[in-house]
mmCIF file of C-alpha atoms and ligand atoms in Angstrom:
data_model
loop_
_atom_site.group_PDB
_atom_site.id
_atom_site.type_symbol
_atom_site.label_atom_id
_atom_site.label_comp_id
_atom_site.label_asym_id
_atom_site.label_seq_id
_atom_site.Cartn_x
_atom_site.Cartn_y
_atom_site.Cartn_z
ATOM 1 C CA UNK G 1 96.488 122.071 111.134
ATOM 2 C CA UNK G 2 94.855 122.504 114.383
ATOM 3 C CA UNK G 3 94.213 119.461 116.765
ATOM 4 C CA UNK G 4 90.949 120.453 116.655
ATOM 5 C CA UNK G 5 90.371 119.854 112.966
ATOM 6 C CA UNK G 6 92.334 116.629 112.686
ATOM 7 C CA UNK G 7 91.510 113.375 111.084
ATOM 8 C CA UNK G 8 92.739 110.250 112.723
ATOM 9 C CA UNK G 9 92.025 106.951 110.899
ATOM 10 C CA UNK G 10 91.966 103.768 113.777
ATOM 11 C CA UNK G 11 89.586 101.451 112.299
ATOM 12 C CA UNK G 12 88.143 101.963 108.805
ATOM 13 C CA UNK G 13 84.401 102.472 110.149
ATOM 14 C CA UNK G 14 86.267 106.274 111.309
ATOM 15 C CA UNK G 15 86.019 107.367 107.847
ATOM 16 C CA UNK G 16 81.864 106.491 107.724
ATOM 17 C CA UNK G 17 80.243 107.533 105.035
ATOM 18 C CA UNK G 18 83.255 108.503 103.359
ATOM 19 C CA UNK G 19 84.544 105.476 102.769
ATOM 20 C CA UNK G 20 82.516 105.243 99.069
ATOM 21 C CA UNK G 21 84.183 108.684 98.138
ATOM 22 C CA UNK G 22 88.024 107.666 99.060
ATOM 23 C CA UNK G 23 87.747 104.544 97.213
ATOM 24 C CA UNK G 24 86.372 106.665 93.980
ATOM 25 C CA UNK G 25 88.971 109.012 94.425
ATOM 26 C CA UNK G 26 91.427 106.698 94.148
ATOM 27 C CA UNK G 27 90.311 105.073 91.119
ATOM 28 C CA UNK G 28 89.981 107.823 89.515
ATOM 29 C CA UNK G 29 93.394 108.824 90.697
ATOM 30 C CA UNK G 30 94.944 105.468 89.497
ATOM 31 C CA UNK G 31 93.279 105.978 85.971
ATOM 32 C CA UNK G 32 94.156 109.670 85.819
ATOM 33 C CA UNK G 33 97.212 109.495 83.798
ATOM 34 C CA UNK G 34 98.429 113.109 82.718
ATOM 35 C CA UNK G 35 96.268 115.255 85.140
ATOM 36 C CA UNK G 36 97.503 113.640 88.100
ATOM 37 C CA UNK G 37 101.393 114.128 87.082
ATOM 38 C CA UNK G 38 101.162 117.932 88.595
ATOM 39 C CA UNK G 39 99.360 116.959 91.703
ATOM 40 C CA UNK G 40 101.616 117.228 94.515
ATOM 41 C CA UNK G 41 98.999 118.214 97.377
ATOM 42 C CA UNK G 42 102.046 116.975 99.907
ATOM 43 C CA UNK G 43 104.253 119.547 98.282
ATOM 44 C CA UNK G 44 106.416 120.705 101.451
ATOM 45 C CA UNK G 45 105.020 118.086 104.121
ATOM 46 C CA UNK G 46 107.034 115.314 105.487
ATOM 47 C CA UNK G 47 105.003 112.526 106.532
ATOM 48 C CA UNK G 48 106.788 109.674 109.175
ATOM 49 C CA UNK G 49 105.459 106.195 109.379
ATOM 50 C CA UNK G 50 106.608 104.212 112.653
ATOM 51 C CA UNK G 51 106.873 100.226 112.417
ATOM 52 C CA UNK G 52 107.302 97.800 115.560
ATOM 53 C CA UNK G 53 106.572 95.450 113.451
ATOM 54 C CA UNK G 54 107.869 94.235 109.804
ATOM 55 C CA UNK G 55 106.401 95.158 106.224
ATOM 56 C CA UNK G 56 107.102 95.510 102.760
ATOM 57 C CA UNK G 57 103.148 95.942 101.370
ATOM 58 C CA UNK G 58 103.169 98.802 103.450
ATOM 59 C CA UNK G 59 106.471 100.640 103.690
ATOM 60 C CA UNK G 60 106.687 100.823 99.921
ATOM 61 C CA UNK G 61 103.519 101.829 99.351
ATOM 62 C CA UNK G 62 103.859 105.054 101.794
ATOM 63 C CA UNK G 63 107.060 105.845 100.612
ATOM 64 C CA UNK G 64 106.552 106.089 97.240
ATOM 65 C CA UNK G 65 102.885 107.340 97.702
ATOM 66 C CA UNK G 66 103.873 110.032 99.736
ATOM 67 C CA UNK G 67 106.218 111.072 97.534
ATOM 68 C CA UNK G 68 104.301 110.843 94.143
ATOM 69 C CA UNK G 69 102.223 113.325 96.097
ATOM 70 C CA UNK G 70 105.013 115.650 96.157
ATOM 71 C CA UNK G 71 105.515 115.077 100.062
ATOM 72 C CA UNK G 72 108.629 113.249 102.020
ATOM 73 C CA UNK G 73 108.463 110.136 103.581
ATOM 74 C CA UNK G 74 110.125 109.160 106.802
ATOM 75 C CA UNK G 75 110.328 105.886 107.530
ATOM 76 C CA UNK G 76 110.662 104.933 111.232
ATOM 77 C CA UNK G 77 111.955 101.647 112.902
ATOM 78 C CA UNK G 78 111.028 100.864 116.018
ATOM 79 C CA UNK G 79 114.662 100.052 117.268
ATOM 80 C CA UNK G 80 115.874 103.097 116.133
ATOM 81 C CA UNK G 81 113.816 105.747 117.596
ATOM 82 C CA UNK G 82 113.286 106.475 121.326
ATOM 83 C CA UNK G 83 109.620 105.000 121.658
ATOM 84 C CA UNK G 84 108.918 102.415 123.892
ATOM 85 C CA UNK G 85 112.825 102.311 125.929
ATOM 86 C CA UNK G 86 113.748 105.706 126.834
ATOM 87 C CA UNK G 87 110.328 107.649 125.694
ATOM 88 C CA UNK G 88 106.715 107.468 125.995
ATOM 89 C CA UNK G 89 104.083 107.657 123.397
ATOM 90 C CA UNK G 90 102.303 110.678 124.669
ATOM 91 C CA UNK G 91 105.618 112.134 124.174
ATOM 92 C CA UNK G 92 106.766 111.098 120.687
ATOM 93 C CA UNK G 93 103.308 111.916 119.561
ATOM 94 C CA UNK G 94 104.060 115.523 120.725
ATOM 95 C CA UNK G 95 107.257 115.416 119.340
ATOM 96 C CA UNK G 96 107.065 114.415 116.006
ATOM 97 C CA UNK G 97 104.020 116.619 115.452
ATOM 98 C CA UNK G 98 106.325 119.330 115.955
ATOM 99 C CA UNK G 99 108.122 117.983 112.843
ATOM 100 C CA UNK G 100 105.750 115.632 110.832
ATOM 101 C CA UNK G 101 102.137 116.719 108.881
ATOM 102 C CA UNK G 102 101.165 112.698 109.673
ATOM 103 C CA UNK G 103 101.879 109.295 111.188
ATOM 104 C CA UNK G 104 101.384 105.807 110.074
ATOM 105 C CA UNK G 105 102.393 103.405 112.577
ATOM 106 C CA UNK G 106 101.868 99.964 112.928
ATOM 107 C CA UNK G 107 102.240 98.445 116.500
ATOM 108 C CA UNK G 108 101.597 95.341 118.580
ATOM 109 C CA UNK G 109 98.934 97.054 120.496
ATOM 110 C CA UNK G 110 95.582 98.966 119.208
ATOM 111 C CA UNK G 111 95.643 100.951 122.336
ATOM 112 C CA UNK G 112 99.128 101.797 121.831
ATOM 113 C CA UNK G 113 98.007 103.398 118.311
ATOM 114 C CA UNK G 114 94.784 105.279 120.182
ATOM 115 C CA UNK G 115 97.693 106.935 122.251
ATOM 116 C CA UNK G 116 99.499 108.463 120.001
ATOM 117 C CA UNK G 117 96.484 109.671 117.827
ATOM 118 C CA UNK G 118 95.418 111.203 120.840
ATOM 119 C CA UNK G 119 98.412 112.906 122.041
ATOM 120 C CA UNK G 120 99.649 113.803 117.885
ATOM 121 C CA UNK G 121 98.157 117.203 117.336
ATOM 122 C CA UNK G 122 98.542 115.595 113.442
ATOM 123 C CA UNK G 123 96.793 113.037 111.746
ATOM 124 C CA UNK G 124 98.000 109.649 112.666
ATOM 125 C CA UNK G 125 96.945 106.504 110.242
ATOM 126 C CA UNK G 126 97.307 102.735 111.508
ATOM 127 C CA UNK G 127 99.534 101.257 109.670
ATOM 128 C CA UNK G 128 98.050 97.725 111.610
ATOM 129 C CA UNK G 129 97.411 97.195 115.108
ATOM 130 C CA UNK G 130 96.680 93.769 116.726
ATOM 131 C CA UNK G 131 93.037 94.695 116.390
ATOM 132 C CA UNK G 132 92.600 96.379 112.766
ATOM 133 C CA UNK G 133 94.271 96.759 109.323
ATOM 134 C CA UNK G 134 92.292 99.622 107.503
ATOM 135 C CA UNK G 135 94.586 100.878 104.854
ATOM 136 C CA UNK G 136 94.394 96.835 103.578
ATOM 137 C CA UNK G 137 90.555 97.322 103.898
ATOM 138 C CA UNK G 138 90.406 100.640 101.739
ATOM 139 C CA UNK G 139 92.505 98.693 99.241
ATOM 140 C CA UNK G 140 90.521 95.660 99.254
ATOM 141 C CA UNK G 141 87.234 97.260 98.773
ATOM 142 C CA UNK G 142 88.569 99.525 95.872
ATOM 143 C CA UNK G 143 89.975 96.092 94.386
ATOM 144 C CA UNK G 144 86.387 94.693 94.307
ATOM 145 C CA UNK G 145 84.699 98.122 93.675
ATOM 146 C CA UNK G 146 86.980 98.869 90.577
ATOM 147 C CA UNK G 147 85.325 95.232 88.766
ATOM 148 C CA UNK G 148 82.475 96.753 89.053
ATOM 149 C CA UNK G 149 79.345 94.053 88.620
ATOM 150 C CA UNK G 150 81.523 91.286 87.296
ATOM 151 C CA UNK G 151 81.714 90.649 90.934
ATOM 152 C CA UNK G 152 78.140 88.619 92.102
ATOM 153 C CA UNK G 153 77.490 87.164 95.395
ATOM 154 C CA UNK G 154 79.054 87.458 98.831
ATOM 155 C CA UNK G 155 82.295 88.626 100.176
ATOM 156 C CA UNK G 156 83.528 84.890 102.350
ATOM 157 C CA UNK G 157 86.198 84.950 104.778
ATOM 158 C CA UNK G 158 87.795 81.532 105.759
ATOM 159 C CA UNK G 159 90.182 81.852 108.419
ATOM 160 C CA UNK G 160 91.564 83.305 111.445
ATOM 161 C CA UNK G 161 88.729 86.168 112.905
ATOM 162 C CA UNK G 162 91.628 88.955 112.866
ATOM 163 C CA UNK G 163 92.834 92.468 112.086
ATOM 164 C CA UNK G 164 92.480 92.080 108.161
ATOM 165 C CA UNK G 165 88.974 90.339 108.811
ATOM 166 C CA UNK G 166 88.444 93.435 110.915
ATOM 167 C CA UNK G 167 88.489 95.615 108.807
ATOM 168 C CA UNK G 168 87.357 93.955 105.983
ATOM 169 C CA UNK G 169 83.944 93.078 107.629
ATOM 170 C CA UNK G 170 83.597 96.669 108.646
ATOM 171 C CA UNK G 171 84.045 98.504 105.242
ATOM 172 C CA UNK G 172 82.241 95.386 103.517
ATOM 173 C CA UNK G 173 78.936 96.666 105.315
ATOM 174 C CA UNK G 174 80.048 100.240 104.974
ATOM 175 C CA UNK G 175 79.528 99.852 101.158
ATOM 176 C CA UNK G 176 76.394 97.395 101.774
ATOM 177 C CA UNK G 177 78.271 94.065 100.874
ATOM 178 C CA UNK G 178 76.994 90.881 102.044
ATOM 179 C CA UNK G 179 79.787 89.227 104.132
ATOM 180 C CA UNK G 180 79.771 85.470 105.521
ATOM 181 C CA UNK G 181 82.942 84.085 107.323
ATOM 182 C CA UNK G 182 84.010 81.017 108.627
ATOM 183 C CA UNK G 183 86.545 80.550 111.612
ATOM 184 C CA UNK G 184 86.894 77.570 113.973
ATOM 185 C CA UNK G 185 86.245 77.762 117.713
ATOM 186 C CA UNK G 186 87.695 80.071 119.212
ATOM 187 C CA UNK G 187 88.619 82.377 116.459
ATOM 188 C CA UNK G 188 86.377 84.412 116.071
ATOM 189 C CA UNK G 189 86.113 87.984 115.103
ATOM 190 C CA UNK G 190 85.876 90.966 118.300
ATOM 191 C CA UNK G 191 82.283 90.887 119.957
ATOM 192 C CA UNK G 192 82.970 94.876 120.103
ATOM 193 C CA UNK G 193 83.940 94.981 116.238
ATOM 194 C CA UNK G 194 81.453 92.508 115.419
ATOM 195 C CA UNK G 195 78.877 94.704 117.264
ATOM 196 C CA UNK G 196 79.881 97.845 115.609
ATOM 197 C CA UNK G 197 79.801 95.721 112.194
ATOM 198 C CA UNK G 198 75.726 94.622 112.785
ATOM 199 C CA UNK G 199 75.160 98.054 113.539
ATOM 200 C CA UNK G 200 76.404 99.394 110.182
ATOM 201 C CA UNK G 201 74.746 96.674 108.486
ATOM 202 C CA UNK G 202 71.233 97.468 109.998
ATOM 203 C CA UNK G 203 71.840 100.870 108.101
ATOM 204 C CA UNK G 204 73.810 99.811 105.133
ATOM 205 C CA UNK G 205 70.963 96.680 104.891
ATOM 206 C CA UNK G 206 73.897 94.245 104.831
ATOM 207 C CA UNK G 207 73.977 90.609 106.432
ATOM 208 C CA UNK G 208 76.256 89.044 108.121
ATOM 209 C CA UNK G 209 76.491 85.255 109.130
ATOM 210 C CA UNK G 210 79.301 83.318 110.639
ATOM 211 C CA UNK G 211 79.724 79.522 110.657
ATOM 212 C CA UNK G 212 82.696 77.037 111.558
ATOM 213 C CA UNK G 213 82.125 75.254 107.876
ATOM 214 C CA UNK G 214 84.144 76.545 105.170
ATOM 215 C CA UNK G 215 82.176 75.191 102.677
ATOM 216 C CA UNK G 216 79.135 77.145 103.811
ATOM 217 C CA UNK G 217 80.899 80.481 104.037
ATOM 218 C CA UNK G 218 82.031 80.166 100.285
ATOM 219 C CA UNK G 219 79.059 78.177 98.955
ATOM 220 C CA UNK G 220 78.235 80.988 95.633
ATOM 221 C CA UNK G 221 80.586 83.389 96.824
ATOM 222 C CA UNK G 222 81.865 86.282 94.820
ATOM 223 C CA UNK G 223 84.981 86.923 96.759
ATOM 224 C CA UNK G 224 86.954 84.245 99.183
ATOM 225 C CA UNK G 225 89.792 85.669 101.760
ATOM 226 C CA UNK G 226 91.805 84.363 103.395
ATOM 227 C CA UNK G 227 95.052 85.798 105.488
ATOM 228 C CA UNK G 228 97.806 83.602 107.691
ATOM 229 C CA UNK G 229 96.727 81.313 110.167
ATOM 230 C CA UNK G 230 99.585 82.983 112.789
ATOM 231 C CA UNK G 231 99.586 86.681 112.488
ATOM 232 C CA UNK G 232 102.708 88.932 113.311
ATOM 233 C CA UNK G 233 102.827 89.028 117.299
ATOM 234 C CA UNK G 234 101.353 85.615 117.970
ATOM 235 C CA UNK G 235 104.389 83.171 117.760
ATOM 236 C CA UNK G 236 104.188 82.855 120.505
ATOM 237 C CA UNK G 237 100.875 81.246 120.640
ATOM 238 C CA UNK G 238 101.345 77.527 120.845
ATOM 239 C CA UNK G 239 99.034 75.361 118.860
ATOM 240 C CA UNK G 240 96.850 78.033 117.206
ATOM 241 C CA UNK G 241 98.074 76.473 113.618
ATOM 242 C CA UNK G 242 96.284 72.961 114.543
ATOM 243 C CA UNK G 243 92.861 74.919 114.944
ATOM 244 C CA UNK G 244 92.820 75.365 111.542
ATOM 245 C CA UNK G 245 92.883 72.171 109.969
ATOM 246 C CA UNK G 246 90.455 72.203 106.923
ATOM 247 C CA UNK G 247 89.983 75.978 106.746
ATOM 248 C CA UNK G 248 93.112 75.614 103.521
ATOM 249 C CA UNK G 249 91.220 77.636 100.852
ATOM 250 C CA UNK G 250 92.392 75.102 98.293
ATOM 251 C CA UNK G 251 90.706 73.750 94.679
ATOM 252 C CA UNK G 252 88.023 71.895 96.391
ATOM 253 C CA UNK G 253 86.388 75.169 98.813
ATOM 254 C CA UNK G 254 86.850 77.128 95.897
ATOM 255 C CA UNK G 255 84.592 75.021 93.845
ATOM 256 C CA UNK G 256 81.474 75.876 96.006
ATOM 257 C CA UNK G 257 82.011 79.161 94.624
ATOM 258 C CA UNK G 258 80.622 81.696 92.214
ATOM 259 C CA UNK G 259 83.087 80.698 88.761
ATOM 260 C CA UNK G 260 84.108 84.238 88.632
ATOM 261 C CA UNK G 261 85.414 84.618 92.298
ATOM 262 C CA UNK G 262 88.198 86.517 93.001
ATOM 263 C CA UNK G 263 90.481 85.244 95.520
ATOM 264 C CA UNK G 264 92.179 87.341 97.925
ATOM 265 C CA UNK G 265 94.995 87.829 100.369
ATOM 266 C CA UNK G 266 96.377 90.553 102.245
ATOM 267 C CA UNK G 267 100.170 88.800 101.523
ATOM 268 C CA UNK G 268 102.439 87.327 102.839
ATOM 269 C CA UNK G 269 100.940 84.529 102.015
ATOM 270 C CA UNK G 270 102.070 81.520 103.363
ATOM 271 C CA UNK G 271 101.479 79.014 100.710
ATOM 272 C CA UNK G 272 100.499 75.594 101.299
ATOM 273 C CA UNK G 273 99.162 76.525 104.642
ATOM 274 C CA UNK G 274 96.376 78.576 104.279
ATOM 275 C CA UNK G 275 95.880 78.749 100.228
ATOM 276 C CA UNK G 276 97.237 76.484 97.985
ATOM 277 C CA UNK G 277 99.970 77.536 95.015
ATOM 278 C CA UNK G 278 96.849 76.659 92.496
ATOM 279 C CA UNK G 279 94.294 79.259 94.487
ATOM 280 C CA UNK G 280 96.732 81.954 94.631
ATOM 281 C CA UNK G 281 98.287 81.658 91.376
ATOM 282 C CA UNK G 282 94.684 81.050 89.257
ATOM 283 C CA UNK G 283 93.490 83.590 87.216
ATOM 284 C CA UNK G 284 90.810 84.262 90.021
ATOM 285 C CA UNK G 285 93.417 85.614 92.297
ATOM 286 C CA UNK G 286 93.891 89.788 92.517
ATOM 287 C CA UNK G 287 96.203 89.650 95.330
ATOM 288 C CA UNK G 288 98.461 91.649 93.224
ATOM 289 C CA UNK G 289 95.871 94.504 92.345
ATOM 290 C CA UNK G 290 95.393 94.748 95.828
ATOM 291 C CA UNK G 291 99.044 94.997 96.706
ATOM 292 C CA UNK G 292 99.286 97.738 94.181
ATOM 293 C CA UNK G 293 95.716 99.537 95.510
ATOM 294 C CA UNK G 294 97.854 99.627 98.852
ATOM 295 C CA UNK G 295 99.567 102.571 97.935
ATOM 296 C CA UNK G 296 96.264 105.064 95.191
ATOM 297 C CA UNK G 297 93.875 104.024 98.267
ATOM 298 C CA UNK G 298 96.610 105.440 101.006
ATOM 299 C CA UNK G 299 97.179 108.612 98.641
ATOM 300 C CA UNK G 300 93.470 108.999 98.635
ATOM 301 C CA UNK G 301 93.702 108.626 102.572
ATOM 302 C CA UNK G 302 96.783 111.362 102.996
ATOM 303 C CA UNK G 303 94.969 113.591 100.645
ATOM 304 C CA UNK G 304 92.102 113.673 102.414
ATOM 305 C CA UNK G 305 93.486 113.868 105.807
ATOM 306 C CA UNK G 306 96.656 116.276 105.228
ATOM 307 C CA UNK G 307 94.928 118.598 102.455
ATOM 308 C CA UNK G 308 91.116 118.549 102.377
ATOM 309 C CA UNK G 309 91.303 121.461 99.847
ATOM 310 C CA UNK G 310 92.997 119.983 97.612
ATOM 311 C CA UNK G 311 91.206 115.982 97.687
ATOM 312 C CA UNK G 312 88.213 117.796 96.588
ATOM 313 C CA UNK G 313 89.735 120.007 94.104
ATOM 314 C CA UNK G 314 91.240 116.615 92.541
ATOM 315 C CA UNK G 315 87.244 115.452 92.383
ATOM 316 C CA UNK G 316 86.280 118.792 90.474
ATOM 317 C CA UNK G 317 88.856 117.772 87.864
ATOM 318 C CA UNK G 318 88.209 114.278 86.686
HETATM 319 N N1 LIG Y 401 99.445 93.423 103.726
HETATM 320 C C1 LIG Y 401 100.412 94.062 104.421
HETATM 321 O O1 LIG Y 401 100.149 94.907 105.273
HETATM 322 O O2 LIG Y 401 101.668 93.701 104.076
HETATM 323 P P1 LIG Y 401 103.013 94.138 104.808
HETATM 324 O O3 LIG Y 401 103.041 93.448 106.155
HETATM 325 O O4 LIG Y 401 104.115 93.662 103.904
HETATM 326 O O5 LIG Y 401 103.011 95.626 104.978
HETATM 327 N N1 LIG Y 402 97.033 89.227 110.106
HETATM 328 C C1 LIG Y 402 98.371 89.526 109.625
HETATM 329 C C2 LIG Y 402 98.320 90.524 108.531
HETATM 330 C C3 LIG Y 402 99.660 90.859 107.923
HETATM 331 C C4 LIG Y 402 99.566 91.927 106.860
HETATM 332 C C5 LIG Y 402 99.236 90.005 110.780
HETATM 333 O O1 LIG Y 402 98.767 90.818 111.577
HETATM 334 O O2 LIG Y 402 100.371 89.558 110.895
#
């Protein structure tokens, strides 16, 4: 594939418009049973993911993704390859284009991940950056898509304004979801994502409202997320836990919601710090379907951005 005609996937607001189609696909995909056993549109690619940081959601799901698409996965570790001691990312990116049909890679640094997708002459997927999560977001949306209009009322975000919140936000408007999210002071979401987010929504004819009361982001809500308080790369950040006292999504917030809510969670969760063993383990909770819906919504993604051809000839058949 030419660099040219490449695909890169940064931030989930890349894939646009698309972003309704993917998440079909993959149902459909999911639910496909036999005609999907003989679909190998990977067959003879290798594609390498690249982790600075740790995962299981993630690494499992691309492995055996990959391969149930008839391709070979590579996985990575950052101490083990040459990037970021002896070799820079301009030149892995070169390198392992020479080898690889795509990248995932999940880094401390957005910009980092920008680098290589410029410099890979192959598509290159973040696997999570400091600033955006969008394989979560493609799974979480086709998690709320595939109930269909059992879900009613907003998608509410208590918490931390992060990556996962990133993303979420973004593809929420993307499919014209109503999103309102509560964070204390000083965490909230990016004013750049935030402005890209209103400018969807003006399209989209989405709203968005932020507050600093949990109860008034999940008063009737139809969805309530939440993610750690701490995220991967922020130990280091003394006293960040203590900003969110009250912001637990526990039994009490969840009563100001819709009855049928679904609860969700990226995972790991850390329970009894920012959800309660009653939230998470009710039968509101999907954090499981979307933990699964990690790895159809990422074949969707590869698909799409390794073999065009054959994503839509997979849409002729089902
Ligand atoms: N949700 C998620 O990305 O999980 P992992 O960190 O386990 O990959
Ligand atoms: N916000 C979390 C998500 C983990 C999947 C982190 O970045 O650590």
């Amino acid at each position: 594939m030419s660099e040219d005609e490449k695909r890169d996937l940064m931030a989930i607001d890349d894939l646009g418009g698309d972003l309704a189609d993917i998440i079909d696909w993959a149902i459909a995909f999911k639910h496909g049973g036999e005609i999907t056993q003989d679909f190998k549109p990977l067959d003879g690619m290798s594609i390498g993911s690249i982790y600075e940081k740790p995962s299981t959601r993630t690494r499992v799901s691309f492995e055996v993704g990959v391969s149930r698409l008839g391709g070979q996965p590579l996985t990575l570790l950052s101490n083990d390859i040459q990037l970021g001691k002896s070799e820079s990312i301009a030149d892995t990116a070169a390198v392992l284009s020479r080898f690889l049909d795509g990248i995932t890679y999940r880094c401390f640094n957005h910009a980092d991940a920008e680098e290589l997708a410029k410099y890979a002459t192959v598509p290159v997927i973040n696997a999570l950056s400091d600033l955006h999560h969008p394989c979560q977001a493609a799974a979480d949306l086709m998690t709320i898509v595939e109930r269909g209009d059992s879900v009613s009322g907003h998608i509410s975000w208590v918490g931390d304004g992060n990556n996962v919140f990133h993303d979420l936000l973004l593809a929420s408007v993307c499919l014209g979801r109503d999103v309102k999210y509560a964070t204390p002071h000083g965490f909230e979401p990016d004013e750049e994502v935030m402005k890209r987010a209103k400018q969807i929504a003006l399209k989209t004819g989405s709203s968005i409202s932020g507050t600093n009361d949990p109860v008034e982001a999940v008063a009737g809500a139809g969805v309530i997320y939440t993610d750690i308080f701490v995220s991967m790369g922020e130990e280091h950040m003394e006293g960040k836990f203590d900003a969110f006292d009250g912001f637990q999504v526990n039994e009490e917030l969840v009563s100001h919601a819709h009855p049928n809510y679904l609860f969700m969670h990226c995972l790991p969760a850390h329970r009894g710090e920012e959800v309660t063993d009653g939230v998470i383990d009710s039968s509101n909770s999907v954090v499981l379907d979307q933990a699964e819906n990690r790895m159809w919504a990422q074949m969707s993604l590869l698909t799409l951005m390794c073999n065009e051809d054959a994503w839509h000839t997979f849409r002729e058949l089902v």
